Amino acid sequence: MSELVDFERVESTHSQAERNRLMTHVVQLYALTTDRINPELLAVYDDVLVRLADLVEEEALAFVAEKLAPLAKAPRGMVRKLANEPISVARPVLEQSPLLSDEDLTEIVTEKGIDHMEAIAARQDVAPVVSSAIIEHGNNPVKVKLTRNEGAKITDDSYAKLVKDSRGDESLQSSLADREDLPVGVVRALVDVASVSVRRKLLRHGRPEVAKRVTEAAGLAAERLSNEQWLLRYDFEAAYRSVCKTLKTQPVNEAAVATMARSGKFPEAVVMFALCAGVALEEAKHWSVRADPKPFLIVCKSMRFSSDTVAAFLKLGPWLRRLDREERERAMFDYESLDQGMAEQIFSEWKKRRVNEAA
């Protein structure tokens, strides 16, 4: 080490400007001879540069970072030290250095700020584990930069989080829509949350599943609007208060649902149904008014409701007008044909998805 720098003299007699110049001279010498440096001398340079780094100003460190960043063979300890400096120093190393491992980069993502994440997101190659860390800890502008980087590898789970985070953020939706590696399930999920312009972009990309999903999403939106118009006719708040009073003497079970359904008390029956199923009232309301009652039938089958209870419900509220006799008979045939185990599995998976979406 003394062959390169006399640290005792540097620390005792050199001015700050002299220390800065010494640092730049050492790194320039290294850059000129890097292809001829053996492992032993590389270790010496690493020790010298790391020690000098504590003696020089930020401007000198920034110069070193620019010199070392593109090198395939550089003092790794110094590169790691530079990567953890303020972003004015660290940026070129974070963006370019091949010597930073995925573990190094992930640690920097979790411990440093947004600026460091942004630089890492711009690397030529970003491993899945690093992308996942950025998606977990970064803000949406950083996620936009990452998703616009074709060299960033992103897992299905991370894509799911990105779609969730993109709600109301057209920039993130747009950058996702431009990705060539989107799984089919992610494309479908993105269509459901995307703005009109982003949906058009997805259609222009010519993916066959998009056109179908856009049509489905438009249909679902129209149906939901229609459902809302039907539901506005009923006072569910008053029904909820009424049901809560009955719970003092009436248990939450199928019999309670059946009693309210046969009495023509649609909102009360829906509230009791929601309590039985353990779902949000909003979900139960929409299941109980859809032109296609299949979701309602699956939930009822999973709870082992009798055909009589289901039949009473299908003659209640909006279904009294939205379903004709033939549709009601078809629904009952479907209910009685529905496999118990399959219904339980579908409802269980639906509840798990809801929990994950809320997390």
Coordinates of C-alpha atoms in Angstrom, one line a residue:
M1 CA 0.0 0.0 0.0
S2 CA 2.9 2.4 0.8
E3 CA 4.1 2.0 -2.7
L4 CA 1.1 4.0 -3.9
V5 CA 0.4 6.4 -1.1
D6 CA 2.2 7.5 2.1
F7 CA -0.9 8.0 4.2
E8 CA 1.0 9.3 7.2
R9 CA 2.3 12.1 5.2
V10 CA -1.0 12.7 3.4
E11 CA -2.9 13.0 6.7
S12 CA -0.3 15.2 8.4
T13 CA 0.9 17.6 5.7
H14 CA -1.4 17.6 2.6
S15 CA -4.1 20.3 2.1
Q16 CA -7.6 19.3 1.1
A17 CA -6.9 20.3 -2.5
E18 CA -3.8 18.1 -2.5
R19 CA -5.7 15.2 -1.2
N20 CA -8.4 15.6 -3.9
R21 CA -5.7 15.7 -6.6
L22 CA -4.0 12.6 -5.2
M23 CA -7.3 10.7 -5.3
T24 CA -7.8 11.7 -8.9
H25 CA -4.3 10.8 -9.9
V26 CA -4.6 7.3 -8.3
V27 CA -7.8 6.5 -10.0
Q28 CA -6.5 7.8 -13.4
L29 CA -3.5 5.6 -13.0
Y30 CA -5.8 2.6 -12.2
A31 CA -8.0 3.3 -15.2
L32 CA -5.0 3.4 -17.6
T33 CA -3.5 0.1 -16.3
T34 CA -6.7 -1.8 -15.4
D35 CA -6.2 -4.5 -18.1
R36 CA -2.7 -5.3 -16.7
I37 CA -3.6 -5.3 -13.0
N38 CA -3.4 -8.7 -11.2
P39 CA -5.6 -9.7 -8.3
E40 CA -3.0 -8.8 -5.7
L41 CA -2.5 -5.2 -7.0
L42 CA -6.2 -4.9 -7.4
A43 CA -6.6 -5.5 -3.7
V44 CA -4.0 -2.9 -3.0
Y45 CA -5.8 -0.3 -5.1
D46 CA -9.0 -1.2 -3.3
D47 CA -7.5 -0.6 0.1
V48 CA -5.9 2.7 -1.0
L49 CA -9.0 4.1 -2.7
V50 CA -11.3 3.2 0.2
R51 CA -8.9 4.8 2.7
L52 CA -8.5 7.9 0.6
A53 CA -12.3 8.2 0.2
D54 CA -12.5 9.3 3.8
L55 CA -10.0 12.1 3.2
V56 CA -11.4 13.8 0.1
E57 CA -14.3 16.0 -0.8
E58 CA -17.5 14.9 -2.7
E59 CA -16.3 16.4 -6.0
A60 CA -13.2 14.1 -6.0
L61 CA -15.4 11.1 -5.1
A62 CA -17.8 12.0 -8.0
F63 CA -14.7 11.9 -10.4
V64 CA -13.7 8.5 -9.1
A65 CA -17.3 7.2 -9.6
E66 CA -17.3 8.3 -13.2
K67 CA -14.0 6.6 -13.9
L68 CA -14.8 3.3 -12.2
A69 CA -18.5 2.9 -13.1
P70 CA -18.1 1.4 -16.6
L71 CA -15.1 -0.8 -15.7
A72 CA -15.7 -4.6 -15.7
K73 CA -12.6 -5.0 -13.4
A74 CA -12.5 -2.4 -10.7
P75 CA -11.9 -2.3 -6.9
R76 CA -15.1 -3.8 -5.6
G77 CA -14.9 -2.4 -2.1
M78 CA -14.5 1.1 -3.5
V79 CA -17.4 0.6 -5.9
R80 CA -19.7 -0.5 -3.1
K81 CA -18.6 2.4 -1.0
L82 CA -19.3 4.8 -3.8
A83 CA -22.7 3.2 -4.4
N84 CA -23.7 4.2 -0.8
E85 CA -22.6 7.8 -1.1
P86 CA -25.0 10.7 -1.8
I87 CA -26.6 10.4 -5.2
S88 CA -24.4 13.1 -6.8
V89 CA -21.5 10.6 -6.3
A90 CA -23.3 7.3 -6.5
R91 CA -25.4 7.7 -9.6
P92 CA -22.9 6.5 -12.3
V93 CA -21.9 3.5 -10.3
L94 CA -25.5 2.6 -9.5
E95 CA -26.5 2.9 -13.2
Q96 CA -23.5 1.2 -14.8
S97 CA -21.2 -0.8 -12.5
P98 CA -21.3 -4.6 -13.2
L99 CA -19.6 -5.2 -9.9
L100 CA -22.6 -4.5 -7.8
S101 CA -24.4 -7.7 -6.9
D102 CA -28.1 -8.2 -6.7
E103 CA -27.7 -8.4 -3.0
D104 CA -25.8 -5.1 -3.0
L105 CA -28.5 -3.4 -5.0
T106 CA -31.4 -4.8 -3.0
E107 CA -29.7 -3.5 0.2
I108 CA -29.3 -0.1 -1.3
V109 CA -32.9 0.0 -2.4
T110 CA -34.1 -0.8 1.1
E111 CA -31.7 1.5 3.0
K112 CA -31.3 4.5 0.7
G113 CA -33.7 7.0 -0.8
I114 CA -35.8 7.4 -4.0
D115 CA -32.8 8.9 -5.9
H116 CA -30.8 5.8 -5.5
M117 CA -33.7 3.6 -6.5
E118 CA -34.2 5.7 -9.6
A119 CA -30.6 5.2 -10.6
I120 CA -30.8 1.4 -10.1
A121 CA -34.0 1.3 -12.1
A122 CA -32.1 2.6 -15.1
R123 CA -29.5 -0.2 -15.1
Q124 CA -29.1 -2.1 -18.3
D125 CA -30.2 -5.3 -16.5
V126 CA -32.3 -5.4 -13.4
A127 CA -32.8 -8.8 -11.8
P128 CA -36.2 -9.9 -10.6
V129 CA -35.2 -9.6 -6.9
V130 CA -34.0 -6.1 -7.4
S131 CA -37.1 -5.1 -9.3
S132 CA -39.3 -6.5 -6.6
A133 CA -37.5 -4.4 -4.0
I134 CA -37.9 -1.3 -6.0
I135 CA -41.6 -2.0 -6.6
E136 CA -42.1 -2.7 -2.8
H137 CA -40.2 0.4 -1.6
G138 CA -40.4 2.9 -4.4
N139 CA -42.9 5.6 -5.4
N140 CA -44.9 5.5 -8.6
P141 CA -42.4 7.7 -10.6
V142 CA -39.7 5.2 -9.8
K143 CA -41.9 2.4 -10.8
V144 CA -42.6 4.1 -14.1
K145 CA -38.9 4.4 -14.8
L146 CA -38.4 0.7 -13.9
T147 CA -41.3 -0.5 -16.1
R148 CA -40.0 1.5 -19.0
N149 CA -36.7 -0.2 -18.8
E150 CA -36.8 -3.3 -21.1
G151 CA -33.8 -4.8 -19.2
A152 CA -35.8 -4.9 -16.0
K153 CA -37.1 -8.4 -15.2
I154 CA -40.4 -8.4 -13.2
T155 CA -42.1 -11.3 -11.5
D156 CA -45.8 -12.1 -11.8
D157 CA -46.4 -11.1 -8.2
S158 CA -44.6 -7.8 -8.7
Y159 CA -46.7 -7.1 -11.8
A160 CA -49.8 -7.7 -9.8
K161 CA -48.7 -5.1 -7.3
L162 CA -47.8 -2.7 -10.1
V163 CA -51.3 -3.0 -11.5
K164 CA -52.8 -2.4 -8.1
D165 CA -50.5 0.7 -7.6
S166 CA -51.5 2.0 -11.1
R167 CA -55.1 2.7 -10.2
G168 CA -55.6 6.4 -11.0
D169 CA -52.0 6.8 -12.3
E170 CA -52.1 6.8 -16.1
S171 CA -48.3 7.2 -16.4
L172 CA -47.7 3.9 -14.7
Q173 CA -50.6 2.2 -16.6
S174 CA -49.1 3.4 -19.8
S175 CA -45.6 2.2 -19.0
L176 CA -47.0 -1.2 -18.1
A177 CA -49.0 -1.3 -21.3
D178 CA -45.8 -0.9 -23.3
R179 CA -44.1 -3.9 -21.7
E180 CA -43.7 -6.9 -24.1
D181 CA -43.5 -9.5 -21.3
L182 CA -46.9 -8.9 -19.6
P183 CA -48.5 -12.2 -18.6
V184 CA -52.1 -12.7 -19.9
G185 CA -53.5 -12.4 -16.4
V186 CA -51.7 -9.1 -15.8
V187 CA -53.0 -7.7 -19.1
R188 CA -56.6 -8.6 -18.1
A189 CA -56.1 -7.0 -14.7
L190 CA -54.6 -3.9 -16.2
V191 CA -57.5 -3.5 -18.6
D192 CA -59.9 -3.5 -15.6
V193 CA -58.2 -0.5 -14.0
A194 CA -56.8 1.3 -17.1
S195 CA -57.9 4.6 -18.5
V196 CA -59.6 4.8 -21.9
S197 CA -56.4 5.9 -23.6
V198 CA -54.3 3.1 -22.0
R199 CA -56.9 0.6 -23.1
R200 CA -56.6 1.9 -26.6
K201 CA -52.9 1.5 -26.4
L202 CA -53.3 -2.1 -25.3
L203 CA -55.6 -2.7 -28.3
R204 CA -53.1 -1.2 -30.7
H205 CA -50.5 -3.6 -29.5
G206 CA -52.7 -6.3 -31.0
R207 CA -52.8 -8.8 -28.0
P208 CA -55.9 -11.0 -28.7
E209 CA -56.9 -11.2 -25.0
V210 CA -57.2 -7.4 -24.7
A211 CA -60.0 -6.9 -27.1
K212 CA -62.1 -9.5 -25.4
R213 CA -61.2 -8.0 -21.9
V214 CA -62.0 -4.5 -23.0
T215 CA -65.4 -5.6 -24.2
E216 CA -66.0 -7.5 -21.0
A217 CA -64.9 -4.6 -18.9
A218 CA -67.2 -2.2 -20.7
G219 CA -70.1 -4.7 -20.2
L220 CA -69.3 -5.1 -16.5
A221 CA -69.2 -1.3 -16.1
A222 CA -72.6 -1.0 -17.8
E223 CA -74.1 -3.8 -15.7
R224 CA -72.7 -2.3 -12.5
L225 CA -74.3 1.1 -13.4
S226 CA -77.6 -0.7 -14.0
N227 CA -77.3 -2.5 -10.7
E228 CA -76.7 0.7 -8.9
Q229 CA -79.9 2.2 -10.4
W230 CA -81.9 -0.8 -9.1
L231 CA -80.3 -0.7 -5.7
L232 CA -81.0 3.0 -5.2
R233 CA -84.6 2.1 -4.6
Y234 CA -83.8 0.4 -1.3
D235 CA -82.7 1.8 2.1
F236 CA -80.0 -0.6 3.1
E237 CA -78.9 1.5 6.1
A238 CA -82.3 1.2 7.7
A239 CA -82.3 -2.5 6.8
Y240 CA -78.9 -3.0 8.5
R241 CA -80.1 -1.3 11.7
S242 CA -83.3 -3.4 11.6
V243 CA -81.3 -6.7 11.2
C244 CA -78.9 -5.7 14.0
K245 CA -81.9 -5.4 16.4
T246 CA -83.2 -8.8 15.4
L247 CA -79.8 -10.4 16.1
K248 CA -80.5 -10.1 19.8
T249 CA -83.0 -12.9 19.4
Q250 CA -82.4 -14.3 15.9
P251 CA -79.2 -16.1 15.0
V252 CA -77.4 -15.5 11.7
N253 CA -78.3 -18.5 9.6
E254 CA -80.1 -19.7 6.5
A255 CA -83.5 -19.7 8.3
A256 CA -83.2 -16.0 9.0
V257 CA -82.4 -15.3 5.3
A258 CA -85.4 -17.5 4.2
T259 CA -87.8 -15.8 6.6
M260 CA -86.9 -12.3 5.3
A261 CA -87.0 -13.5 1.7
R262 CA -90.4 -15.0 2.1
S263 CA -91.6 -11.9 3.8
G264 CA -90.6 -9.8 0.8
K265 CA -87.9 -7.9 2.8
F266 CA -85.3 -7.6 0.1
P267 CA -82.8 -5.2 1.8
E268 CA -83.0 -7.1 5.1
A269 CA -82.6 -10.4 3.4
V270 CA -79.5 -9.1 1.6
V271 CA -78.0 -7.8 4.9
M272 CA -78.6 -11.2 6.6
F273 CA -77.2 -13.0 3.5
A274 CA -74.0 -10.9 3.7
L275 CA -73.6 -11.7 7.4
C276 CA -74.1 -15.4 6.7
A277 CA -71.5 -15.4 3.9
G278 CA -69.0 -13.2 5.8
V279 CA -68.7 -10.7 3.0
A280 CA -69.1 -6.9 2.6
L281 CA -72.6 -5.7 2.2
E282 CA -71.6 -3.9 -1.1
E283 CA -70.6 -7.3 -2.6
A284 CA -73.8 -9.0 -1.4
K285 CA -76.0 -6.2 -2.8
H286 CA -74.5 -6.5 -6.3
W287 CA -74.7 -10.3 -6.2
S288 CA -78.4 -10.0 -5.3
V289 CA -79.4 -7.8 -8.3
R290 CA -77.2 -9.0 -11.2
A291 CA -79.0 -10.1 -14.4
D292 CA -76.8 -13.2 -14.1
P293 CA -77.4 -14.7 -10.7
K294 CA -74.5 -17.2 -10.9
P295 CA -72.2 -15.6 -8.3
F296 CA -75.1 -15.5 -5.8
L297 CA -75.8 -19.2 -6.6
I298 CA -72.2 -20.2 -6.0
V299 CA -72.1 -18.5 -2.6
C300 CA -75.4 -20.0 -1.6
K301 CA -74.2 -23.5 -2.6
S302 CA -71.0 -23.0 -0.7
M303 CA -73.1 -22.3 2.4
R304 CA -75.4 -25.3 1.6
F305 CA -78.6 -23.2 1.3
S306 CA -81.7 -25.2 0.4
S307 CA -83.3 -24.9 -3.0
D308 CA -86.4 -23.4 -1.3
T309 CA -84.4 -20.6 0.2
V310 CA -82.7 -19.8 -3.1
A311 CA -86.0 -19.9 -5.0
A312 CA -87.5 -17.5 -2.5
F313 CA -84.6 -15.1 -3.0
L314 CA -84.9 -15.2 -6.8
K315 CA -88.4 -13.9 -6.5
L316 CA -87.3 -11.0 -4.4
G317 CA -86.5 -7.3 -5.0
P318 CA -85.1 -6.5 -8.5
W319 CA -85.0 -10.2 -9.5
L320 CA -88.8 -10.1 -9.4
R321 CA -88.7 -7.9 -12.5
R322 CA -85.2 -8.7 -14.0
L323 CA -85.7 -12.5 -14.2
D324 CA -88.6 -14.0 -16.1
R325 CA -90.1 -17.4 -15.2
E326 CA -87.8 -19.3 -17.6
E327 CA -84.7 -17.6 -16.4
R328 CA -85.6 -18.3 -12.8
E329 CA -86.2 -22.0 -13.6
R330 CA -82.8 -22.1 -15.4
A331 CA -81.1 -20.6 -12.4
M332 CA -82.7 -23.2 -10.1
F333 CA -81.6 -26.0 -12.4
D334 CA -78.0 -24.6 -12.4
Y335 CA -78.1 -24.3 -8.6
E336 CA -79.2 -27.9 -8.1
S337 CA -76.6 -29.1 -10.7
L338 CA -73.8 -27.1 -9.1
D339 CA -71.1 -29.3 -7.4
Q340 CA -70.9 -28.5 -3.7
G341 CA -67.1 -28.9 -3.5
M342 CA -66.5 -26.8 -6.6
A343 CA -68.7 -24.0 -5.2
E344 CA -66.8 -24.0 -1.9
Q345 CA -63.5 -23.9 -3.7
I346 CA -64.5 -21.0 -6.0
F347 CA -65.9 -19.0 -3.0
S348 CA -62.8 -19.7 -0.9
E349 CA -60.4 -18.6 -3.7
W350 CA -62.5 -15.4 -4.2
K351 CA -62.2 -14.5 -0.5
K352 CA -58.4 -15.1 -0.7
R353 CA -58.1 -12.7 -3.6
R354 CA -60.1 -10.1 -1.8
V355 CA -57.8 -10.4 1.2
N356 CA -54.7 -10.1 -1.0
E357 CA -56.2 -7.0 -2.9
A358 CA -56.8 -5.3 0.4
A359 CA -53.3 -6.0 1.7

